[in-house]
Coordinates of C-alpha atoms (C1' of nucleotides) in Angstrom, one line a residue:
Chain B
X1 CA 89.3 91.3 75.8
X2 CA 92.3 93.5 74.6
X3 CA 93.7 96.2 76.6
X4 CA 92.4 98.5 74.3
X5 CA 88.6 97.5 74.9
X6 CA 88.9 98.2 78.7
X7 CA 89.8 101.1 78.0
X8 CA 86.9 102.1 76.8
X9 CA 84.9 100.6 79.8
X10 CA 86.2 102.3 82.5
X11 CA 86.4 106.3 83.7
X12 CA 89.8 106.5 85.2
X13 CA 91.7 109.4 83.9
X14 CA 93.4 111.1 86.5
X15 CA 91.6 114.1 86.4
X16 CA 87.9 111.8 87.3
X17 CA 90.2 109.9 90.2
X18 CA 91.1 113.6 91.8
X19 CA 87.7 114.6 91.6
X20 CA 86.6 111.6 93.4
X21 CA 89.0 112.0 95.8
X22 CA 88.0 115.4 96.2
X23 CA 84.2 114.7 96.7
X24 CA 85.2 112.0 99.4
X25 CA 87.1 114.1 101.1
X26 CA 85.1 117.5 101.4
X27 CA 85.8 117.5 105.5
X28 CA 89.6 117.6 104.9
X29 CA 90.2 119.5 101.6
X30 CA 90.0 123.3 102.8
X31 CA 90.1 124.6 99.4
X32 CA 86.4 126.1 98.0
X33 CA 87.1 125.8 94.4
X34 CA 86.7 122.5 92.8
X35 CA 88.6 122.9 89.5
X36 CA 91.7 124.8 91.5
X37 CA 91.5 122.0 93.8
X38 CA 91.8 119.0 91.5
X39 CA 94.3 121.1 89.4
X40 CA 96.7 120.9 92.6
X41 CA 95.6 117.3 93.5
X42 CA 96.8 116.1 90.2
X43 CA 100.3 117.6 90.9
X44 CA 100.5 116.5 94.3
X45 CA 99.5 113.0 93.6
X46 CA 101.8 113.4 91.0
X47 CA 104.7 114.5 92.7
X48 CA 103.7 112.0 95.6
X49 CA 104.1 109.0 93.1
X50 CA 107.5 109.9 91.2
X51 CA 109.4 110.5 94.3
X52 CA 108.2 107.6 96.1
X53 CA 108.7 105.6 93.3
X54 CA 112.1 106.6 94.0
X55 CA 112.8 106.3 97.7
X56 CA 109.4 105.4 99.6
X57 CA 106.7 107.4 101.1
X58 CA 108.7 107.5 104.5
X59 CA 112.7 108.8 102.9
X60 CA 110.3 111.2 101.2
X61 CA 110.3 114.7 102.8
X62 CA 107.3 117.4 102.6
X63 CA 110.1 119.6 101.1
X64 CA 110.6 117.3 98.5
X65 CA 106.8 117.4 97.5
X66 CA 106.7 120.9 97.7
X67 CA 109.8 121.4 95.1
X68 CA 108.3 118.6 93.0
X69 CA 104.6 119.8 92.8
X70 CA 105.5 123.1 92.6
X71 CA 103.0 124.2 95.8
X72 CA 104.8 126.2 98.6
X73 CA 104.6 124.0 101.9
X74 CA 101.9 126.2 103.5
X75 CA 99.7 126.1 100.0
X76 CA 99.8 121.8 100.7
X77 CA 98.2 121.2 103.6
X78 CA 94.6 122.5 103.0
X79 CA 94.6 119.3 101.1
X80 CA 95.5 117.5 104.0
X81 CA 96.0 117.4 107.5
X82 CA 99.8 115.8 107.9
X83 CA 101.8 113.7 105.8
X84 CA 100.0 110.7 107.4
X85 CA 96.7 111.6 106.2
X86 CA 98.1 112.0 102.6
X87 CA 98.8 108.1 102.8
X88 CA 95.5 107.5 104.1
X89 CA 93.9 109.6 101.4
X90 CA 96.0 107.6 98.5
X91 CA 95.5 104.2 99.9
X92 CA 91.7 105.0 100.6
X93 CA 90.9 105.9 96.8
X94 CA 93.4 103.0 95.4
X95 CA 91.5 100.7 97.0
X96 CA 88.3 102.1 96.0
X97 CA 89.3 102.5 92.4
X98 CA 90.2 98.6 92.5
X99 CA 87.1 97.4 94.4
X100 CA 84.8 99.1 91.7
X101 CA 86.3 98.2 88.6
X102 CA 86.8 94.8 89.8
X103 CA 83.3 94.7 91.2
X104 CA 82.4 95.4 87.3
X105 CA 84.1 92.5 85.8
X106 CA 83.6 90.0 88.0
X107 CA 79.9 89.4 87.3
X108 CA 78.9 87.7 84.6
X109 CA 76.6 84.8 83.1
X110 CA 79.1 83.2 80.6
X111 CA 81.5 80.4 81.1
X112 CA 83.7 79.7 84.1
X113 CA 86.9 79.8 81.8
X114 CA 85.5 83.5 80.5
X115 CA 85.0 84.6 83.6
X116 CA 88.5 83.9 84.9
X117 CA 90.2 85.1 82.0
X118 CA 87.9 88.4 82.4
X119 CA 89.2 89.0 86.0
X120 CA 92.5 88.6 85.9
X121 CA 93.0 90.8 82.6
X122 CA 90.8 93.3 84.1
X123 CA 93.1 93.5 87.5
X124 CA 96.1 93.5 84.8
X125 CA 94.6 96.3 82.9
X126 CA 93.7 98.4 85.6
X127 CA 97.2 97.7 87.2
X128 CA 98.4 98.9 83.7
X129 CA 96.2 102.1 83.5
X130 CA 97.0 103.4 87.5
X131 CA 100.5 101.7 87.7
X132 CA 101.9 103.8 89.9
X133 CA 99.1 103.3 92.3
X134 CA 99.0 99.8 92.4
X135 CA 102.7 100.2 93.0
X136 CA 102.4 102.9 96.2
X137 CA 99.7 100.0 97.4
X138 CA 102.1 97.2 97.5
X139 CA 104.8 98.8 98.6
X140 CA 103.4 101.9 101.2
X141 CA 101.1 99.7 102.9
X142 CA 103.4 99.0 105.4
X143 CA 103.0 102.2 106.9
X144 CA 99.7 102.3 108.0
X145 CA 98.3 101.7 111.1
X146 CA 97.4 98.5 111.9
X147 CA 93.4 98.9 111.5
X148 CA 94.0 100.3 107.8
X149 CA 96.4 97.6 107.0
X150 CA 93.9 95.4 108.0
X151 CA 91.4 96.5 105.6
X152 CA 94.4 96.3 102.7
X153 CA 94.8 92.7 103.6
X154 CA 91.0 92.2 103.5
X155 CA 91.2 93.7 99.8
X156 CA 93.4 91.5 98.7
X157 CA 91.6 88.3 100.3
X158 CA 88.5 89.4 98.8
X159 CA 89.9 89.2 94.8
X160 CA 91.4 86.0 95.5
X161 CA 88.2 84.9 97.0
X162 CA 86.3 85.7 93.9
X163 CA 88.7 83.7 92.0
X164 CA 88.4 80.9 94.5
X165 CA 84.8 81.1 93.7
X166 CA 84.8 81.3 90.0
X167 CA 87.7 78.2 90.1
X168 CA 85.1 75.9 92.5
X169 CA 82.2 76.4 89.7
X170 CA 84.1 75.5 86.8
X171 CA 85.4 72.4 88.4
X172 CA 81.3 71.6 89.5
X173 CA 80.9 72.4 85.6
X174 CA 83.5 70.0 84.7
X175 CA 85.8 73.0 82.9
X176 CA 88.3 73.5 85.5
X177 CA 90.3 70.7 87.0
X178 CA 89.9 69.7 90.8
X179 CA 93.2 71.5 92.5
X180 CA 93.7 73.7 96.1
X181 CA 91.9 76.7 94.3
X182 CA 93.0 78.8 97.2
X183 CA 96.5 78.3 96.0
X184 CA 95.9 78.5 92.5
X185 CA 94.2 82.0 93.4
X186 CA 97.2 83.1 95.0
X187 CA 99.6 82.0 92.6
X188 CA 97.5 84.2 90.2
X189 CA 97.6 87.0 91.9
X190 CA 101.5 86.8 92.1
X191 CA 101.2 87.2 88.2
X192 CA 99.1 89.7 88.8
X193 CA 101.6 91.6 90.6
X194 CA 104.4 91.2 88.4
X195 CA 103.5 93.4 85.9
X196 CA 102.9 96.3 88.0
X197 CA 105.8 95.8 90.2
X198 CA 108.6 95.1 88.0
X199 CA 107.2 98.3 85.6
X200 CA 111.4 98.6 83.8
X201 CA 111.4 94.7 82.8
X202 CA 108.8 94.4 80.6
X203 CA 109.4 98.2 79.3
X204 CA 113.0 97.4 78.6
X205 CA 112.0 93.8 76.8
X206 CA 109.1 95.4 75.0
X207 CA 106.6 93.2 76.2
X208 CA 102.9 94.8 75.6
X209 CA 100.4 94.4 78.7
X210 CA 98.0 92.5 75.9
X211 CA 100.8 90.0 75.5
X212 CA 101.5 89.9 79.4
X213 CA 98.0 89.6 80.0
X214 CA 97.2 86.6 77.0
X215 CA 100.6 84.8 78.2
X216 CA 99.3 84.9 81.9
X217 CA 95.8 83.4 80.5
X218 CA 97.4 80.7 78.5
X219 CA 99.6 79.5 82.0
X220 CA 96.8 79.1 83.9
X221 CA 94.6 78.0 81.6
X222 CA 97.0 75.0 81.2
X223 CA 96.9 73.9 84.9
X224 CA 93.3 75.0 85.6
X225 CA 91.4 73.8 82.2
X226 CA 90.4 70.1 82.2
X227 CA 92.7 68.2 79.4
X228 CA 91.6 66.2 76.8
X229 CA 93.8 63.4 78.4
X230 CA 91.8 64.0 81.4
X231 CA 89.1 63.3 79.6
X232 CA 89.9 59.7 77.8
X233 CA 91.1 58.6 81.0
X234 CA 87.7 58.7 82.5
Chain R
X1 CA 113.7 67.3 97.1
X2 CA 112.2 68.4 100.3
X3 CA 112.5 71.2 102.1
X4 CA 114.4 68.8 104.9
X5 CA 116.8 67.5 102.6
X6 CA 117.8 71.2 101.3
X7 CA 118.3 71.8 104.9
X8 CA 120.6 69.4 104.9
X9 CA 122.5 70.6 102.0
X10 CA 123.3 74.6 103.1
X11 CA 125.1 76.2 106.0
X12 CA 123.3 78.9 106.7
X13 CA 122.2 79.1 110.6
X14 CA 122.2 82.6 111.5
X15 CA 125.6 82.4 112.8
X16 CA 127.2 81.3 110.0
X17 CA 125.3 84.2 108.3
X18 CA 127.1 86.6 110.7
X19 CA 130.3 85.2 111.4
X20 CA 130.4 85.8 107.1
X21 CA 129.3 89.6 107.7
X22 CA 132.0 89.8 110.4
X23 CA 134.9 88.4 108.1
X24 CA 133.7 90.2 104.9
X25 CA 133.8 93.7 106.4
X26 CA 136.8 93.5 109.2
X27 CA 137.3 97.5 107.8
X28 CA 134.1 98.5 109.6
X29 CA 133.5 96.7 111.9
X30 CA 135.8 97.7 115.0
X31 CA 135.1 95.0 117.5
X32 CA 138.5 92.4 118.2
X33 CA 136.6 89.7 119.8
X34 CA 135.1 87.5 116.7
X35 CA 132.4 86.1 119.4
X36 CA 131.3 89.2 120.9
X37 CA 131.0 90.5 117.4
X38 CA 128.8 88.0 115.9
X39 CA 126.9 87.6 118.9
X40 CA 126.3 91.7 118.6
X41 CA 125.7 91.5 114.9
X42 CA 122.5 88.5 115.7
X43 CA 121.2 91.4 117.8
X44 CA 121.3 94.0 115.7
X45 CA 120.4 92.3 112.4
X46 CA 117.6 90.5 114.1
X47 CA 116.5 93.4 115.6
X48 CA 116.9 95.3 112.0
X49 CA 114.4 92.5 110.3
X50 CA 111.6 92.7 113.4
X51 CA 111.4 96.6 113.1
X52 CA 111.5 96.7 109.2
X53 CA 109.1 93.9 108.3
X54 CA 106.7 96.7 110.6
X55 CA 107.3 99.6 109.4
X56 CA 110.4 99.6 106.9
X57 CA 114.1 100.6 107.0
X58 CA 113.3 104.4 106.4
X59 CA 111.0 104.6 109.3
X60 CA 112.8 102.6 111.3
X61 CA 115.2 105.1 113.6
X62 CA 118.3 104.4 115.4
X63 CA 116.9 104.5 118.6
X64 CA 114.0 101.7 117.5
X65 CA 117.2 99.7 116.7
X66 CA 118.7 100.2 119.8
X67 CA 116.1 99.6 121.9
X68 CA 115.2 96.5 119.9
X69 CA 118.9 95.4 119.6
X70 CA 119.1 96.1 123.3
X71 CA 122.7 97.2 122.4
X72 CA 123.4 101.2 123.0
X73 CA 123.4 103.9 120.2
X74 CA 127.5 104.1 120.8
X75 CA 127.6 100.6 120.9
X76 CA 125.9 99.9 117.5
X77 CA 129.3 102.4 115.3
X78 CA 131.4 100.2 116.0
X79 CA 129.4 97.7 113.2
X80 CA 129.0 100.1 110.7
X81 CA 129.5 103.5 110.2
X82 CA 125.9 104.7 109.3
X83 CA 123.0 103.8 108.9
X84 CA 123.2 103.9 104.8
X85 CA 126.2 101.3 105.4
X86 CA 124.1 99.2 107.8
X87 CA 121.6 98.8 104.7
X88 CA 124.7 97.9 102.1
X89 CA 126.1 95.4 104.8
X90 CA 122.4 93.7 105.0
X91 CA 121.9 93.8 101.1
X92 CA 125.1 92.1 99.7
X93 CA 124.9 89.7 102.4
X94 CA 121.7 88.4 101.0
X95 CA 122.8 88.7 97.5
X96 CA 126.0 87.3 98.2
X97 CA 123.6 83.7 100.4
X98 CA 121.2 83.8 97.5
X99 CA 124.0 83.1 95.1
X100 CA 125.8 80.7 96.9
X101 CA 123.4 78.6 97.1
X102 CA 121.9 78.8 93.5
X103 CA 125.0 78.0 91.9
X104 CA 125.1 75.0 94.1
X105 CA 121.8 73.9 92.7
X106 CA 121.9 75.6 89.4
X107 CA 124.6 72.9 88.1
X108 CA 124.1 69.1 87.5
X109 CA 123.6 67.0 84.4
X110 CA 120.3 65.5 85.3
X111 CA 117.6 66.0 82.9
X112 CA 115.9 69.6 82.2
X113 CA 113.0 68.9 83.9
X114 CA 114.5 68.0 87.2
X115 CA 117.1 70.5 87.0
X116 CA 114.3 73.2 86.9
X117 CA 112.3 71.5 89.6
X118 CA 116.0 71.8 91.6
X119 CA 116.5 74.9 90.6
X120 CA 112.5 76.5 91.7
X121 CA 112.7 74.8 94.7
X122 CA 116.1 75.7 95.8
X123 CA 115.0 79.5 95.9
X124 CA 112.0 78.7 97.4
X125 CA 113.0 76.6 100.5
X126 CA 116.1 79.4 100.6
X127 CA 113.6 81.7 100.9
X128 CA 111.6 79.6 104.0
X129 CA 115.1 79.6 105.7
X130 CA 116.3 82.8 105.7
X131 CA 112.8 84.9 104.7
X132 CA 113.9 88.2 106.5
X133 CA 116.7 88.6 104.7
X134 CA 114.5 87.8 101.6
X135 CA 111.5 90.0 102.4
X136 CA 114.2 93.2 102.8
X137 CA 115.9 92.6 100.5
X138 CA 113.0 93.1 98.2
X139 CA 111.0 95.9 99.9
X140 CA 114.4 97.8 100.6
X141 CA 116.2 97.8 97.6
X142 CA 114.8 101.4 96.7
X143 CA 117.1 102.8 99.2
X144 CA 120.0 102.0 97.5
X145 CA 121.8 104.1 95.2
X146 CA 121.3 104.0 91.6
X147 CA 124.7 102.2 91.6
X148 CA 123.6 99.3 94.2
X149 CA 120.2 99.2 93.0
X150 CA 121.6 98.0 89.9
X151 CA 123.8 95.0 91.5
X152 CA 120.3 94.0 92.7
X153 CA 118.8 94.1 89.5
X154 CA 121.1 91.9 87.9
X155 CA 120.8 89.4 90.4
X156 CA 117.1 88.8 89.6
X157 CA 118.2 89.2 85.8
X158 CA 120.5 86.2 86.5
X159 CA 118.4 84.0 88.2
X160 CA 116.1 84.6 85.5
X161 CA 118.5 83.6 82.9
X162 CA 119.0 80.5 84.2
X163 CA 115.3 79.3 84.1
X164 CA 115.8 80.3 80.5
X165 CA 119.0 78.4 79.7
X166 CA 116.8 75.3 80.9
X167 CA 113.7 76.0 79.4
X168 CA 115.9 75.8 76.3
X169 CA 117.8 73.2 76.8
X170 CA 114.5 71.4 77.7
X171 CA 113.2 72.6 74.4
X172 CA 115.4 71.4 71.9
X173 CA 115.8 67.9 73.8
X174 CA 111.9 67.7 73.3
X175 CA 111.0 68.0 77.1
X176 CA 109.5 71.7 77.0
X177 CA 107.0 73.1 74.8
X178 CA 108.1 75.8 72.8
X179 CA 107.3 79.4 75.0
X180 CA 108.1 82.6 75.5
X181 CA 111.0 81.4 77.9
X182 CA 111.7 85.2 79.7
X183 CA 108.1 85.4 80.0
X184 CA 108.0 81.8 81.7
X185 CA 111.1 82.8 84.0
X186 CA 109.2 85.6 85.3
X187 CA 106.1 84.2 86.3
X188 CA 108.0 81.6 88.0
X189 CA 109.9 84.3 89.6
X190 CA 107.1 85.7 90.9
X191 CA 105.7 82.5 92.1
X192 CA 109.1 82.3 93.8
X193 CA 108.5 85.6 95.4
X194 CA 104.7 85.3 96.7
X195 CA 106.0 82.8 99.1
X196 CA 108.0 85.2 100.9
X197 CA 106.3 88.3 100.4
X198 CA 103.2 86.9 101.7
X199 CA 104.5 85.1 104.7
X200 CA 100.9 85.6 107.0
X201 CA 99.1 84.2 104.2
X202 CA 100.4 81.2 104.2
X203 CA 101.0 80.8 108.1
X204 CA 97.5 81.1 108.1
X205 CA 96.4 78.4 105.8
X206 CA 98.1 76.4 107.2
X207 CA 100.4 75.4 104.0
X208 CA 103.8 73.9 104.0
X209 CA 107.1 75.1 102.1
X210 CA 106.7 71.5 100.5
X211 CA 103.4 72.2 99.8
X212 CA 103.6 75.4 98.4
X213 CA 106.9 74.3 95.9
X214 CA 105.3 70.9 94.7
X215 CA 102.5 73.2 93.9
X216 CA 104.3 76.0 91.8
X217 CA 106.3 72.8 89.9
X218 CA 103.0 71.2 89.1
X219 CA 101.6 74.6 88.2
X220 CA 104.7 75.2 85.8
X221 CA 105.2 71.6 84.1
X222 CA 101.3 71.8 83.3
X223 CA 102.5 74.4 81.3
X224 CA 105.9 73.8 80.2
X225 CA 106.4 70.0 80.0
X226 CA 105.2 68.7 76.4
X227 CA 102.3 66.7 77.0
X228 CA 101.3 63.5 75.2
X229 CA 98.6 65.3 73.4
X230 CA 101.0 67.3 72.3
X231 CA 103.1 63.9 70.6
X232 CA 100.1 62.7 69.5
X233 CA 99.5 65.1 67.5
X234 CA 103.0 65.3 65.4
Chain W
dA1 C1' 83.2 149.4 83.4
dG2 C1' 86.2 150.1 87.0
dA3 C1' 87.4 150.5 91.8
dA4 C1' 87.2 148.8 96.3
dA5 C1' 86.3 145.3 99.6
dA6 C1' 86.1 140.6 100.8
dA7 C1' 87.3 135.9 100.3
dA8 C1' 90.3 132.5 98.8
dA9 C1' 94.6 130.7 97.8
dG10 C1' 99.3 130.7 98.4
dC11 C1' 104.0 131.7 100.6
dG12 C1' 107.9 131.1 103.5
dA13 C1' 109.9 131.7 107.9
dA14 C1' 109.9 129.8 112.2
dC15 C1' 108.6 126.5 115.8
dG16 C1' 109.3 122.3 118.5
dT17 C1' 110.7 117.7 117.8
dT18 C1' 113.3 114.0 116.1
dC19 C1' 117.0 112.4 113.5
dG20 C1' 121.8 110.3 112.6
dT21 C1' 126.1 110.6 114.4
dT22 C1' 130.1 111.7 117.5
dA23 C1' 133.0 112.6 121.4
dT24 C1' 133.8 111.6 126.0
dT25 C1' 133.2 109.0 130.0
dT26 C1' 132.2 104.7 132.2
dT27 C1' 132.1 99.8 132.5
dT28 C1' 133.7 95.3 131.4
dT29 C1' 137.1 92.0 130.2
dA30 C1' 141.4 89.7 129.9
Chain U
dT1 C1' 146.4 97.5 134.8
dA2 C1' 145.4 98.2 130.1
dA3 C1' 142.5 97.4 126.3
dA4 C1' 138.1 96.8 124.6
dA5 C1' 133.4 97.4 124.7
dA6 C1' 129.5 100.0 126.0
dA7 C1' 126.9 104.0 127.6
dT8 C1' 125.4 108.7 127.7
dA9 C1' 124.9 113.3 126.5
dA10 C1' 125.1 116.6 123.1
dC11 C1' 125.7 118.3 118.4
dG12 C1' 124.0 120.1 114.0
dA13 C1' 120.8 119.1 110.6
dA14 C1' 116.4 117.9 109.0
dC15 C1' 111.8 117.0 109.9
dG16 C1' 106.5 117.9 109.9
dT17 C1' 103.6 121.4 110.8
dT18 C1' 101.7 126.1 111.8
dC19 C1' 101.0 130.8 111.5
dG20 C1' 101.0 135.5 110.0
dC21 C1' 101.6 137.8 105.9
dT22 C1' 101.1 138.4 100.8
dT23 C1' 99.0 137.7 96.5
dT24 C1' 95.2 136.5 93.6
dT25 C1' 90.5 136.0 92.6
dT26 C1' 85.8 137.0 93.2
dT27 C1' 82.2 139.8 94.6
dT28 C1' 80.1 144.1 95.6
dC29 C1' 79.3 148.7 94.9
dT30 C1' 79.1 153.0 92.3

DNA sequence: AGAAAAAAAGCGAACGTTCGTTATTTTTTA
DNA sequence: TAAAAAATAACGAACGTTCGCTTTTTTTCT
């Protein structure tokens, strides 16, 4: 699977995201037209994700989203209730983004090894498509409540646990090499991450996500994959 | 090595850690008794890493840190003279421990393979011992200025750069399989990372420091070391 | 089709609160 | 007793949010 052939699997231009995010949040958003509505969402979230990119959701002030979406401070808050709830809001649909493009990929009849390689190019991918949201995830969780951060946590236990599971039936297939799975999963994840959170080192070394993503295969396929040599030796 | 015998190896108790942060910045801080100082400086800097690991340094106000700190607001100028400074102080300290100890463990004429077992480890059991100053430094870096942020930047590019130097050298003495060596030092950096980023995760499991780095070096010769297959086959 | 009225969207000043910091006073130490 | 350390109150600035007013858009009426 190249980058180029996700692409092609999944609706996530911005515009669909701010119209989910405006059907999901009908009781909040005080504004009656849809298209003016996800016109100004798009600049918000926009705004929301260069400056915080920046300095953090917290050093950022509702006067610098204003300036930088270009909405008066009075004209933002029919989208939302306080700055709070705008967290809440971005978190909410990240999340939701992730769970059903993951929940797409990780099914599957083929082989173990097919599987994996599927899921963790599609988290790579989609980390590559909606970069700076997987970014404000990692690094804005922090300020949630504790409940909410709860459920982040949750998120991220649940795509390891997937890979746990895919790792446990290759080794019963006798692809995958008997190891702490739950470690390998982690570990995995951490590559994961690294793309999306270190955005100016690959850009700067002109390394293509399709070339991340193959490079991160190829690693764990040469701890995970049974050898050859494991092979003889039985 | 074991996370024991690296203990063995470093001085880092948290008040050597502040008696350095007193004698590195005698120009702001403006208390005569050493003692008093660095007993002061645990407070506040342990205070600092239980109220940021919650909700991060921009949340976190001066009055949090005082009540934490159980020191005064008056009491805390004397130690720096804002609370931007108060985030420099914190940040070159940890850059300044981090490199101490790598070029301590970066150096030695050993063979490539056990040099970049040392040299994984080493940031990894650093990172056990002192993982406040670890986990702010990476979640606070944005508040630097673009100056600063930049001294923190090349500190990762150098760690990086020294994985490659002995990925090469491994490579032309036949040890390591030809790679993308940056690529390699990445991933291993973020393998490096997850340990300390995800501190609950692996309190909850249960898994060792030892555990955890005999598992990334096992993860990284599968890949890296050339494998008898590999022979074989010339 | 154009005007008027109503609804929706947007603006910006002001509110009450919290912030980082300082100056002065008080307390502690030697 | 003097110096050092600590405490406290207050300052000016900035914050998140609200509210009344203005502008724009849509609907209704002729």
């Amino acid at each position: 699977m190249k980058y180029a052939d996700f692409l092609n699997m999944v609706d996530d231009s911005t515009r669909a995201v701010c119209r989910r995010v405006y059907a999901e949040n009908k009781d909040t958003i005080k504004i009656k037209k849809e298209e003016t509505a996800i016109k100004n969402l798009e600049k918000i979230l926009g705004a929301v994700f260069d400056i915080t990119y920046e300095k953090g959701f917290q050093a950022m002030s509702m006067r610098d989203l204003s300036r930088r979406s270009g909405l008066s401070m009075g004209a933002m808050y029919p989208y939302f209730r306080s700055k709070e709830e705008l967290l809440g809001i971005i978190l909410r649909q990240g999340r939701a983004m992730l769970k059903n493009v993951f929940e797409k990929f990780k099914t599957g009849s083929e082989r173990p090894e097919d599987r994996l390689e599927k899921v963790i190019k599609a988290h790579i991918f989609l980390s590559e498509r909606a970069k700076p949201w997987f970014y404000f995830m990692f690094m804005e969780a922090k300020n949630l409540s504790a409940g909410e951060r709860k459920a982040i946590l949750e998120s991220e236990a649940y795509t390891e646990a997937v890979i746990v599971e895919i790792l446990e039936a290759g080794e019963r297939a006798g692809v995958f090499r008997k190891r702490r799975h739950v470690l390998t999963a982690s570990i995995i994840k951490a590559m994961q991450q690294e793309w999306y959170l270190k955005r100016w080192k690959y850009a700067r070394r002109k390394v293509t996500v399709d070339e991340y993503a193959d490079y991160v295969i190829n690693f764990v396929n040469s701890f995970c994959l049974v050898q050859n040599s494991d092979m003889e030796a039985n």
